[in-house]
XYZ file of C-alpha atoms in Angstrom:
699
model
C 55.753 -9.703 -58.354
C 56.811 -13.192 -59.347
C 60.154 -14.575 -58.281
C 61.531 -14.189 -61.819
C 60.625 -10.498 -61.967
C 61.788 -9.881 -58.401
C 65.332 -10.500 -59.586
C 65.180 -7.389 -61.797
C 63.975 -5.071 -59.027
C 67.446 -4.087 -57.845
C 71.023 -4.554 -58.913
C 72.153 -5.246 -55.357
C 72.965 -8.930 -54.865
C 72.161 -8.996 -51.146
C 69.207 -6.761 -50.325
C 68.687 -5.643 -46.759
C 65.007 -6.581 -46.998
C 63.598 -9.113 -49.458
C 59.847 -9.768 -49.613
C 58.813 -12.550 -51.963
C 55.278 -13.705 -52.843
C 53.906 -12.402 -49.538
C 50.229 -13.135 -48.873
C 48.314 -11.856 -45.832
C 44.753 -12.563 -44.709
C 42.483 -11.345 -41.923
C 39.915 -13.684 -40.428
C 36.362 -12.650 -39.559
C 33.499 -14.640 -38.100
C 32.173 -15.239 -41.611
C 35.101 -15.441 -44.015
C 38.856 -15.022 -44.308
C 39.665 -11.847 -46.220
C 42.803 -11.762 -48.416
C 44.411 -8.347 -47.868
C 47.750 -8.799 -49.676
C 48.451 -11.304 -52.447
C 51.804 -12.444 -53.823
C 53.534 -9.170 -53.007
C 57.273 -8.931 -53.700
C 59.761 -6.117 -53.181
C 63.361 -5.542 -52.169
C 65.206 -2.748 -50.393
C 68.980 -2.462 -50.742
C 71.248 -1.116 -47.987
C 70.924 2.674 -47.852
C 68.027 2.688 -50.313
C 64.581 4.306 -49.920
C 61.561 2.550 -51.438
C 58.287 4.437 -51.807
C 55.088 2.414 -51.412
C 52.067 4.240 -52.849
C 48.409 3.576 -53.563
C 44.895 4.392 -52.400
C 43.577 3.686 -48.903
C 42.883 -0.018 -48.483
C 45.407 -1.195 -51.074
C 47.529 -2.975 -48.438
C 50.454 -0.576 -47.896
C 50.241 -0.455 -44.099
C 49.480 -4.181 -43.949
C 52.821 -4.893 -45.653
C 54.584 -2.653 -43.122
C 52.903 -4.365 -40.178
C 53.814 -7.763 -41.620
C 57.489 -6.729 -41.694
C 57.155 -5.789 -38.011
C 55.163 -9.009 -37.419
C 52.410 -6.933 -35.809
C 49.246 -8.032 -37.612
C 47.177 -8.468 -34.458
C 45.074 -11.459 -33.503
C 43.065 -11.664 -36.728
C 45.864 -11.138 -39.259
C 48.241 -13.833 -40.432
C 50.835 -14.406 -43.131
C 49.448 -17.166 -45.368
C 52.352 -17.484 -47.763
C 55.639 -16.094 -48.977
C 58.812 -14.920 -47.331
C 60.188 -11.821 -45.570
C 63.970 -11.909 -45.201
C 65.836 -9.220 -43.273
C 69.639 -9.361 -43.488
C 69.214 -12.900 -44.774
C 67.109 -13.987 -41.789
C 63.536 -15.181 -42.253
C 61.116 -13.026 -40.215
C 57.949 -15.059 -40.795
C 59.007 -17.927 -38.517
C 60.973 -16.000 -35.866
C 60.080 -16.443 -32.221
C 58.686 -13.541 -30.194
C 61.974 -13.276 -28.295
C 63.955 -12.959 -31.541
C 61.482 -10.398 -32.896
C 61.747 -8.268 -29.749
C 65.514 -8.064 -30.256
C 65.014 -6.804 -33.829
C 62.053 -4.441 -33.359
C 63.165 -0.971 -32.388
C 66.845 -1.837 -32.616
C 67.291 -3.042 -36.215
C 63.853 -2.255 -37.666
C 61.989 0.852 -36.460
C 58.624 2.258 -37.513
C 57.238 5.803 -37.517
C 53.456 6.086 -37.591
C 51.166 8.721 -39.115
C 49.961 10.108 -35.782
C 52.908 10.933 -33.474
C 50.797 10.839 -30.298
C 50.104 7.172 -31.013
C 53.807 6.536 -30.303
C 54.218 8.876 -27.311
C 53.074 8.298 -23.751
C 51.203 11.461 -22.653
C 52.073 10.790 -18.989
C 55.857 10.593 -19.465
C 58.345 13.343 -20.180
C 60.179 13.206 -23.515
C 63.536 12.452 -21.876
C 62.260 9.308 -20.187
C 60.626 8.032 -23.374
C 63.806 8.502 -25.406
C 66.032 7.064 -22.692
C 64.040 3.821 -22.640
C 65.322 2.890 -26.115
C 69.065 2.523 -25.302
C 68.294 1.309 -21.775
C 66.092 -1.540 -23.057
C 67.901 -2.427 -26.290
C 71.511 -1.783 -25.258
C 71.437 -1.947 -21.465
C 72.743 1.632 -21.214
C 72.910 3.462 -17.900
C 70.511 6.343 -17.211
C 73.287 8.936 -17.572
C 74.503 7.484 -20.870
C 70.913 7.162 -22.145
C 70.203 10.827 -21.304
C 73.340 11.920 -23.142
C 72.225 9.918 -26.193
C 68.738 11.422 -25.989
C 70.214 14.922 -25.878
C 72.376 14.207 -28.936
C 69.520 12.789 -30.989
C 67.192 15.707 -30.130
C 69.931 18.027 -31.385
C 70.255 15.854 -34.522
C 66.559 16.329 -35.393
C 67.039 20.109 -35.129
C 64.760 20.895 -32.229
C 65.401 24.202 -30.442
C 66.487 24.217 -26.789
C 66.964 20.409 -26.511
C 67.096 20.387 -22.702
C 63.733 22.133 -22.487
C 62.289 19.671 -25.016
C 63.538 16.721 -22.970
C 61.925 18.161 -19.829
C 58.554 18.605 -21.593
C 55.501 16.375 -21.841
C 54.219 15.515 -25.363
C 51.224 17.863 -25.115
C 53.599 20.799 -24.613
C 55.059 20.300 -28.107
C 53.610 21.174 -31.509
C 52.639 18.461 -34.007
C 55.858 18.954 -35.963
C 57.959 18.790 -32.784
C 56.152 15.609 -31.702
C 56.881 13.983 -35.051
C 60.572 14.943 -34.771
C 60.676 13.302 -31.338
C 59.160 10.119 -32.801
C 61.827 10.182 -35.532
C 64.492 10.716 -32.857
C 63.126 7.754 -30.912
C 63.198 5.557 -34.019
C 66.815 6.553 -34.750
C 68.107 6.158 -31.181
C 69.370 2.640 -31.856
C 70.530 3.425 -35.430
C 68.219 0.883 -37.130
C 69.174 -0.594 -40.471
C 65.577 -0.240 -41.745
C 63.186 2.609 -41.003
C 59.516 2.217 -41.958
C 57.599 5.503 -42.285
C 53.807 5.151 -42.581
C 52.370 8.478 -43.827
C 54.637 10.377 -41.385
C 53.659 13.879 -42.551
C 49.952 13.588 -43.445
C 48.663 15.625 -40.492
C 51.360 18.334 -40.704
C 51.481 21.744 -42.358
C 53.289 21.892 -45.688
C 56.172 23.921 -44.192
C 56.584 21.469 -41.300
C 56.273 18.594 -43.765
C 59.121 20.024 -45.844
C 61.338 20.214 -42.758
C 60.508 16.639 -41.728
C 61.171 15.285 -45.236
C 64.524 17.070 -45.445
C 65.385 15.779 -41.968
C 64.548 12.184 -42.920
C 66.671 12.427 -46.090
C 69.630 13.934 -44.225
C 69.485 11.401 -41.401
C 69.145 8.544 -43.886
C 72.360 9.668 -45.593
C 74.136 10.256 -42.275
C 73.279 6.890 -40.726
C 73.048 4.855 -43.957
C 69.520 3.821 -43.012
C 67.305 2.069 -45.544
C 63.712 3.310 -45.701
C 60.277 2.050 -46.629
C 58.306 5.275 -47.171
C 54.523 4.712 -47.302
C 52.561 7.625 -48.717
C 49.691 8.649 -50.984
C 51.616 11.830 -51.870
C 53.532 11.194 -55.083
C 55.420 14.479 -54.738
C 56.836 13.409 -51.374
C 57.844 10.039 -52.792
C 59.685 11.766 -55.652
C 61.607 13.959 -53.189
C 62.386 11.157 -50.740
C 62.821 7.822 -52.499
C 65.090 6.035 -54.962
C 62.533 3.514 -56.196
C 58.744 3.218 -56.124
C 56.259 0.378 -55.794
C 52.637 1.124 -56.725
C 50.007 -1.051 -55.019
C 46.398 -1.674 -55.978
C 43.967 -3.978 -54.203
C 46.631 -5.975 -52.367
C 49.029 -6.368 -55.301
C 52.101 -4.604 -56.595
C 51.111 -3.316 -60.046
C 54.218 -1.331 -61.023
C 57.705 -1.017 -59.624
C 60.939 0.591 -60.712
C 63.303 3.542 -60.256
C 61.557 6.800 -59.380
C 62.434 8.722 -62.550
C 61.655 5.804 -64.851
C 58.200 5.167 -63.353
C 57.316 8.883 -63.128
C 58.375 9.644 -66.719
C 57.510 6.319 -68.372
C 54.682 4.794 -66.324
C 53.416 1.557 -67.804
C 50.347 0.661 -65.740
C 46.914 2.276 -66.193
C 46.473 2.663 -62.420
C 49.747 4.589 -62.089
C 48.648 6.774 -65.000
C 45.292 7.283 -63.270
C 46.972 8.449 -60.070
C 49.040 11.035 -61.949
C 46.022 12.293 -63.890
C 44.195 12.786 -60.570
C 46.675 15.255 -59.083
C 47.066 18.929 -60.026
C 50.507 19.055 -61.606
C 51.870 22.286 -63.129
C 50.001 22.887 -66.365
C 46.654 21.415 -65.305
C 43.800 23.890 -65.589
C 40.215 23.483 -64.409
C 38.943 24.771 -67.776
C 41.540 23.668 -70.344
C 43.285 20.642 -68.776
C 41.073 19.386 -65.948
C 41.861 16.587 -63.535
C 40.694 13.126 -64.557
C 39.337 10.988 -61.722
C 39.699 7.210 -61.860
C 36.195 5.891 -62.627
C 34.404 3.410 -60.394
C 35.243 2.324 -56.882
C 38.002 0.364 -55.163
C 36.995 -3.352 -55.010
C 36.316 -4.940 -51.644
C 38.873 -7.667 -50.788
C 36.297 -10.450 -51.102
C 34.790 -9.057 -54.341
C 37.882 -8.785 -56.525
C 37.180 -9.326 -60.229
C 38.685 -12.169 -62.264
C 41.952 -11.450 -64.022
C 43.188 -7.886 -63.573
C 42.005 -6.331 -60.313
C 41.999 -2.900 -61.951
C 40.020 -4.124 -64.970
C 36.561 -2.705 -64.061
C 38.069 0.811 -63.702
C 40.511 0.647 -66.624
C 39.857 2.482 -69.902
C 42.178 0.039 -71.702
C 40.288 -3.088 -70.528
C 39.638 -5.791 -73.147
C 37.151 -8.508 -72.227
C 38.452 -12.009 -72.774
C 42.072 -10.910 -72.355
C 42.324 -8.807 -69.225
C 39.860 -11.007 -67.291
C 40.933 -14.398 -68.620
C 43.500 -15.261 -65.926
C 45.616 -13.761 -63.158
C 47.989 -11.137 -64.541
C 51.685 -11.671 -63.682
C 54.277 -8.927 -63.383
C 56.103 -8.390 -66.668
C 59.482 -6.705 -67.209
C 59.422 -3.352 -69.014
C 63.180 -2.860 -68.612
C 65.876 -4.519 -66.480
C 64.735 -2.385 -63.499
C 61.065 -1.675 -64.287
C 58.068 -4.071 -64.145
C 54.292 -3.798 -64.574
C 51.238 -5.977 -63.953
C 49.547 -5.208 -67.283
C 49.382 -7.483 -70.317
C 48.514 -4.617 -72.690
C 51.323 -2.228 -71.750
C 53.231 -2.603 -75.096
C 50.043 -1.762 -77.067
C 48.994 1.404 -75.211
C 49.901 4.891 -76.429
C 51.157 6.232 -73.093
C 51.915 9.668 -74.539
C 48.312 10.267 -75.621
C 46.606 13.045 -73.640
C 43.457 12.273 -71.639
C 40.119 12.801 -73.423
C 39.118 16.476 -73.551
C 36.328 17.566 -71.230
C 33.391 19.296 -72.882
C 31.853 22.479 -71.549
C 34.705 23.376 -69.237
C 35.027 27.105 -69.928
C 35.575 29.295 -66.876
C 32.451 31.092 -65.696
C 32.674 34.888 -66.019
C 33.232 36.592 -62.661
C 30.318 38.737 -61.493
C 29.720 41.469 -58.942
C 30.881 41.501 -55.315
C 28.797 39.111 -53.195
C 30.768 39.122 -49.936
C 32.922 41.933 -48.566
C 34.992 41.886 -45.375
C 36.455 45.137 -44.081
C 39.013 45.398 -41.264
C 37.680 42.287 -39.513
C 39.071 41.465 -36.083
C 38.270 38.423 -33.984
C 39.721 38.241 -30.480
C 39.149 35.622 -27.792
C 39.690 36.350 -24.133
C 41.532 33.588 -22.283
C 40.646 33.594 -18.581
C 43.244 33.640 -15.822
C 44.385 30.260 -14.519
C 42.543 29.497 -11.298
C 45.485 27.481 -9.936
C 48.436 29.750 -10.656
C 46.686 33.084 -11.069
C 47.614 35.712 -13.629
C 45.731 38.197 -15.759
C 43.304 37.379 -18.522
C 44.921 37.378 -21.963
C 43.649 37.954 -25.487
C 44.035 35.606 -28.457
C 44.164 37.668 -31.667
C 42.835 35.053 -34.094
C 42.031 37.509 -36.922
C 43.664 40.923 -37.242
C 42.549 43.557 -39.788
C 41.289 41.081 -42.420
C 39.861 42.739 -45.545
C 38.856 41.219 -48.895
C 36.049 40.927 -51.433
C 34.640 37.817 -53.110
C 32.621 37.941 -56.331
C 29.881 35.894 -57.934
C 31.184 32.642 -59.544
C 34.671 33.302 -58.150
C 36.859 30.914 -56.154
C 38.926 32.726 -53.545
C 41.446 30.406 -51.906
C 42.547 31.107 -48.330
C 45.901 29.508 -47.499
C 48.316 29.397 -44.575
C 49.627 27.167 -41.814
C 47.558 25.848 -38.908
C 46.903 28.651 -36.454
C 46.921 31.414 -39.079
C 43.212 32.188 -38.589
C 41.620 30.505 -41.650
C 39.047 28.435 -39.751
C 38.273 31.273 -37.312
C 37.450 33.471 -40.287
C 35.136 30.744 -41.613
C 33.337 30.514 -38.251
C 32.723 34.267 -38.190
C 31.401 34.231 -41.766
C 28.989 31.424 -40.881
C 27.830 33.067 -37.665
C 29.274 30.399 -35.383
C 31.310 33.283 -33.922
C 30.714 37.027 -34.063
C 33.288 39.624 -35.097
C 35.072 41.630 -32.407
C 35.347 44.574 -34.794
C 35.012 45.339 -38.474
C 32.296 44.637 -40.983
C 31.115 41.671 -43.050
C 28.535 42.321 -45.752
C 26.677 39.583 -47.626
C 25.163 41.547 -50.471
C 23.726 44.614 -48.756
C 23.338 42.919 -45.358
C 25.776 43.292 -42.440
C 26.263 39.861 -40.811
C 29.519 40.137 -38.846
C 27.843 40.984 -35.531
C 24.943 38.561 -35.971
C 25.320 35.073 -34.544
C 23.688 32.258 -36.498
C 20.762 32.172 -34.019
C 19.931 35.770 -34.961
C 20.203 35.286 -38.709
C 17.034 34.671 -40.710
C 16.559 31.448 -42.665
C 17.433 33.004 -46.035
C 20.708 34.412 -44.664
C 21.674 31.047 -43.124
C 20.906 29.289 -46.413
C 22.907 31.894 -48.348
C 26.253 31.047 -46.762
C 26.942 27.343 -46.232
C 29.955 25.147 -45.489
C 31.536 21.939 -46.764
C 33.570 20.479 -43.905
C 36.962 18.767 -43.932
C 35.947 15.414 -42.503
C 32.939 13.826 -44.226
C 32.795 11.075 -41.602
C 31.779 13.464 -38.790
C 29.123 15.452 -40.651
C 26.457 12.771 -41.111
C 24.136 11.291 -38.476
C 24.821 7.534 -38.456
C 21.230 6.794 -37.364
C 19.423 8.437 -40.288
C 19.247 7.652 -43.978
C 21.025 9.827 -46.515
C 17.780 10.971 -48.062
C 16.280 11.796 -44.676
C 19.255 13.977 -43.767
C 19.030 15.982 -46.994
C 15.266 16.385 -46.579
C 15.861 17.648 -43.031
C 18.074 20.436 -44.426
C 15.364 21.359 -46.926
C 12.827 21.509 -44.086
C 15.115 23.826 -42.114
C 15.420 26.098 -45.159
C 11.612 25.956 -45.637
C 11.890 24.593 -49.137
C 8.685 23.373 -50.789
C 5.102 23.274 -49.624
C 4.972 19.528 -49.016
C 7.080 16.508 -48.106
C 6.718 15.246 -51.685
C 8.281 18.441 -53.069
C 11.176 18.184 -50.630
C 11.776 14.525 -51.500
C 11.743 15.383 -55.204
C 14.308 18.136 -54.557
C 16.410 15.690 -52.519
C 16.587 13.345 -55.502
C 17.602 16.270 -57.728
C 20.428 17.073 -55.293
C 21.648 13.457 -55.533
C 21.680 13.914 -59.306
C 23.617 17.163 -58.834
C 26.424 15.415 -56.919
C 26.344 12.462 -59.348
C 25.163 9.785 -56.931
C 22.480 7.165 -57.753
C 19.032 8.036 -56.430
C 18.984 4.656 -54.666
C 21.496 6.146 -52.204
C 18.594 8.024 -50.595
C 17.727 4.834 -48.697
C 21.292 4.045 -47.623
C 22.831 4.715 -44.217
C 26.117 6.654 -43.865
C 28.040 3.491 -42.919
C 27.264 2.097 -46.384
C 29.068 4.969 -48.144
C 32.740 5.506 -48.929
C 34.579 8.660 -47.859
C 34.196 10.271 -51.263
C 30.481 9.451 -51.373
C 29.994 10.954 -47.904
C 31.726 14.144 -49.015
C 29.368 14.315 -52.001
C 26.434 14.168 -49.572
C 28.046 17.001 -47.606
C 28.202 19.022 -50.835
C 24.565 18.197 -51.621
C 23.478 19.490 -48.209
C 25.573 22.636 -48.601
C 23.896 23.428 -51.946
C 20.392 22.470 -50.769
C 19.501 26.063 -49.874
C 20.821 27.582 -53.139
C 23.643 29.405 -51.312
C 25.334 32.522 -52.641
C 28.578 31.636 -50.808
C 30.028 28.199 -49.980
C 32.933 27.972 -47.550
C 34.883 24.780 -48.312
C 37.226 24.050 -45.382
C 39.863 21.519 -46.554
C 37.089 19.563 -48.352
C 39.390 17.040 -50.073
C 42.330 16.698 -47.670
C 40.935 13.523 -46.046
C 40.344 11.780 -49.395
C 42.472 9.630 -51.698
C 43.939 11.419 -54.711
C 41.542 9.849 -57.229
C 38.552 10.717 -55.021
C 40.013 14.206 -54.521
C 39.954 14.719 -58.275
C 36.322 13.612 -58.546
C 35.154 15.819 -55.653
C 37.180 18.798 -56.905
C 35.685 18.494 -60.380
C 32.219 18.136 -58.844
C 32.645 21.355 -56.863
C 33.924 23.128 -59.974
C 31.008 21.941 -62.124
C 28.365 22.873 -59.550
C 29.921 26.277 -58.948
C 30.060 26.966 -62.679
C 26.427 25.908 -63.101
C 25.056 27.726 -60.032
C 27.465 30.731 -60.199
C 28.230 30.280 -56.514
C 31.011 32.173 -54.757
C 33.435 29.704 -53.139
C 35.923 30.369 -50.365
C 38.317 27.431 -50.592
C 40.368 26.976 -47.404
C 43.395 24.753 -47.915
C 47.063 24.167 -47.153
C 47.502 22.241 -50.438
C 48.886 24.850 -52.826
C 48.760 22.375 -55.705
C 44.974 22.120 -55.591
C 44.773 25.875 -54.902
C 46.736 26.710 -58.058
C 44.449 24.449 -60.058
C 41.144 25.610 -58.582
C 41.416 29.238 -57.473
C 40.809 32.489 -59.342
C 42.354 34.554 -56.542
C 44.445 33.623 -53.497
C 44.620 35.169 -50.033
C 47.610 34.174 -47.888
C 47.201 34.452 -44.104
C 49.808 34.363 -41.351
C 49.106 34.716 -37.623
C 45.706 36.295 -38.225
C 46.918 38.784 -40.858
C 46.396 38.824 -44.611
C 49.978 39.070 -45.895
C 49.310 38.681 -49.621
C 46.276 38.742 -51.904
C 46.002 38.674 -55.661
C 45.034 36.710 -58.740
C 46.246 33.107 -58.721
C 48.867 33.702 -61.423
C 50.160 36.764 -59.546
C 50.553 34.969 -56.223
C 52.285 31.947 -57.768
C 54.853 33.989 -59.703
C 57.444 36.414 -58.291
C 57.464 38.856 -56.665
C 56.010 37.195 -53.569
C 55.614 37.896 -49.903
C 58.495 35.990 -48.196
C 55.946 33.743 -46.463
C 54.262 32.856 -49.773
C 57.724 32.191 -51.205
C 58.429 29.718 -48.380
C 55.025 28.028 -48.780
C 55.626 27.480 -52.488
C 59.076 26.036 -51.896
C 57.590 23.517 -49.463
C 55.019 22.084 -51.894
C 55.979 18.558 -53.048
C 55.420 18.307 -56.822
C 55.215 14.921 -58.557
C 56.986 16.060 -61.713
C 60.600 15.250 -62.560
C 60.833 18.280 -64.879
C 60.327 20.675 -61.958
C 62.999 21.927 -59.590
C 62.400 24.113 -56.544
C 64.297 26.596 -54.466
C 64.778 25.162 -50.982
C 63.501 27.554 -48.306
C 63.014 25.917 -44.903
C 61.355 28.050 -42.249
C 62.941 27.896 -38.813
C 60.812 27.567 -35.676
C 57.055 27.381 -35.261
C 54.325 29.916 -35.911
C 54.191 32.231 -32.844
C 51.322 32.140 -30.382
C 48.340 34.379 -31.154
C 48.246 35.146 -27.410
C 51.662 36.797 -27.572
C 52.330 37.773 -31.217
C 55.666 39.369 -32.082
C 55.871 43.156 -32.471
C 56.084 44.710 -35.903
C 55.683 42.325 -38.816
C 53.965 39.090 -37.702
C 56.364 37.028 -39.890
C 59.615 38.709 -38.744
C 60.594 35.913 -36.292
C 60.831 33.370 -39.158
C 61.423 35.523 -42.244
C 64.411 34.413 -44.383
C 64.532 37.887 -46.018
C 64.458 39.967 -42.832
C 68.154 40.811 -43.259
C 67.299 42.594 -46.530
C 65.353 45.256 -44.612
C 67.619 47.918 -43.046
C 67.679 48.434 -39.268
C 65.013 47.020 -36.994
C 62.019 48.195 -39.042
C 60.527 44.680 -39.230
C 60.603 44.411 -35.434
C 59.119 47.879 -34.806
C 56.400 48.523 -37.353
C 53.571 46.548 -38.911
C 54.180 46.741 -42.682
C 51.690 48.587 -44.871
C 50.052 46.909 -47.855
C 52.177 47.472 -50.965
C 50.522 47.104 -54.377
C 52.899 45.177 -56.656
C 50.447 45.128 -59.572
C 46.761 45.964 -60.009
C 44.894 43.713 -57.564
C 48.116 42.192 -56.136
C 49.117 43.414 -52.668
C 51.614 42.259 -50.038
C 52.094 43.344 -46.435
C 55.893 43.663 -46.313
C 58.753 46.126 -45.653
C 60.919 44.818 -48.537
C 61.972 47.437 -51.058
C 60.802 47.603 -54.656
C 64.337 46.634 -55.741
C 64.251 43.421 -53.688
C 60.825 42.502 -55.063
C 62.054 43.149 -58.603
C 65.048 40.844 -58.076
C 63.017 37.827 -56.881
C 63.370 34.627 -58.920
C 60.742 31.886 -59.355
C 60.705 29.303 -56.567
C 59.315 26.630 -58.917
C 60.777 26.309 -62.418
C 61.139 23.844 -65.260
C 64.529 22.134 -65.302
C 66.815 23.683 -67.881
C 64.550 26.612 -68.727
C 65.508 29.014 -65.963
C 61.883 30.124 -65.907
């Protein structure tokens, strides 16, 4: 943003943080790479600014520049960063040490990166007031105890006496937040603080951050790729693309009246209420993110923009332009564009008709025996990873499997694939029983018939072999073709299937982006013409625009090949968009199953109700019921008696007596095909209201 436009960014005369024309470069042995260019933003006292954009756009680099922690190769090449009127770019290391942690604190994406695994939590928290304020050990411990209570952790004294590995991911992140708030900083920088957490834990963390921000008057820079979280957390938003701010303004104004094609592209890439894989599909941003040293002339977004006009958009650098007194955009065509026009309709997107049952699972159990500890003794114990799981999946159907970490989703996938065998129960693929047959005992056709797309595309490819060679290797394993030439021809057809150039056959994995690697993973999964594909969080590691492209690719291939897909995810937004039916799991049990529309509308199982309330939705016309689950999911080694959800259930009080604690609920059929495992009465189910509703409609 230029200096003239920066003045419209906030009405506060003296911002807490003022960044003006900031430029940052990283030096390599060959060339200096510009990472951030002429970036400007302000944060007022008590204000939260959301910084959004795809991976590599420069969000974290801006945060590290504020902390003056760019490493040996990074340097600020221009511009100004003023904090409380003081210039940070020319401060000495001694001055910076006095500010870091005390006045400016940062929370990172991975909590274990901020915690010392060899030190107890108490000692790590106590260091903050002891170092920054010279507090005594007794006073520091008292402060640590108070702040652990403030972040709503149970049994604070036990938490303080624990090591980091003894806490869950959500508890670790709360400790990192507590550590950041120990010295009551004026500015808190949060860099993707909830990315690795379950949606229910994420909801608790977000509510905690908002409450603590109000309580302490802390200003926040919230970095995220999740537009729903930014809507729930922030007052203003700054959208970044390729090292530049491209749109900035108040949250509601930018969300409802976006005026940059990249911002519009981000919103069209996410499954908002009303999107439909057949009628209103997601629209991925075309092309690829430019490398820092290959930026185009004029508008950086030009090569990917559907509104691009040669000779105008690439004639010169594009400055930020005011849309309103508080809203600015880096687009010279914004007054000419019809922003209300819907995206182009997608041809041939009708839903495939659902066929016969392909996969059936009946009363599946998977237990693991945990051996006694050789040091302290004790009896062997049993982990009940899956308990009485039953469902059917049909040809051309997408069955989504949802639930928190530890609910048994991935264990179920391993048993289906033969990486584990069932302890009890039956799994039938067509007419064949496969639950007791490990993958080594399955014939080639059976192995090819049920394949998997993994969560992390970076770990599924051999870095030493070409892309084409790795696909051909799969075809060899599945005994496809009578010759190498036939297999290579099929490999090229698979590249066509996943919409990658055939030239990619000669490339190495390191030459591919994350989205391209995931496409190769999909190509390998479909190489053997599978009947069933298990997709385990296949888009969670990808940027939103790449997510849209990969999701549409999976949908198109499934429709064309009539493949059955089991879609494992914690993202209920993508589930609502993609799934035909949904199965909700909790602590190894199926607690609800039904058609997608049935599961997303009341009546719900109380756990489903809580999951839906936790989903961040990037739509200002939506309001949600707030249902925060207390505590963590119990251990599968020592599950609670009765209903598995009774220790966290917000509706337990609506069941008379101690029935929830004594008896496992039966499946209750709420409608044809829609069943829940719950003791709630029919009257309570009938009285349930929607968790997610349009503002002002009551529906």
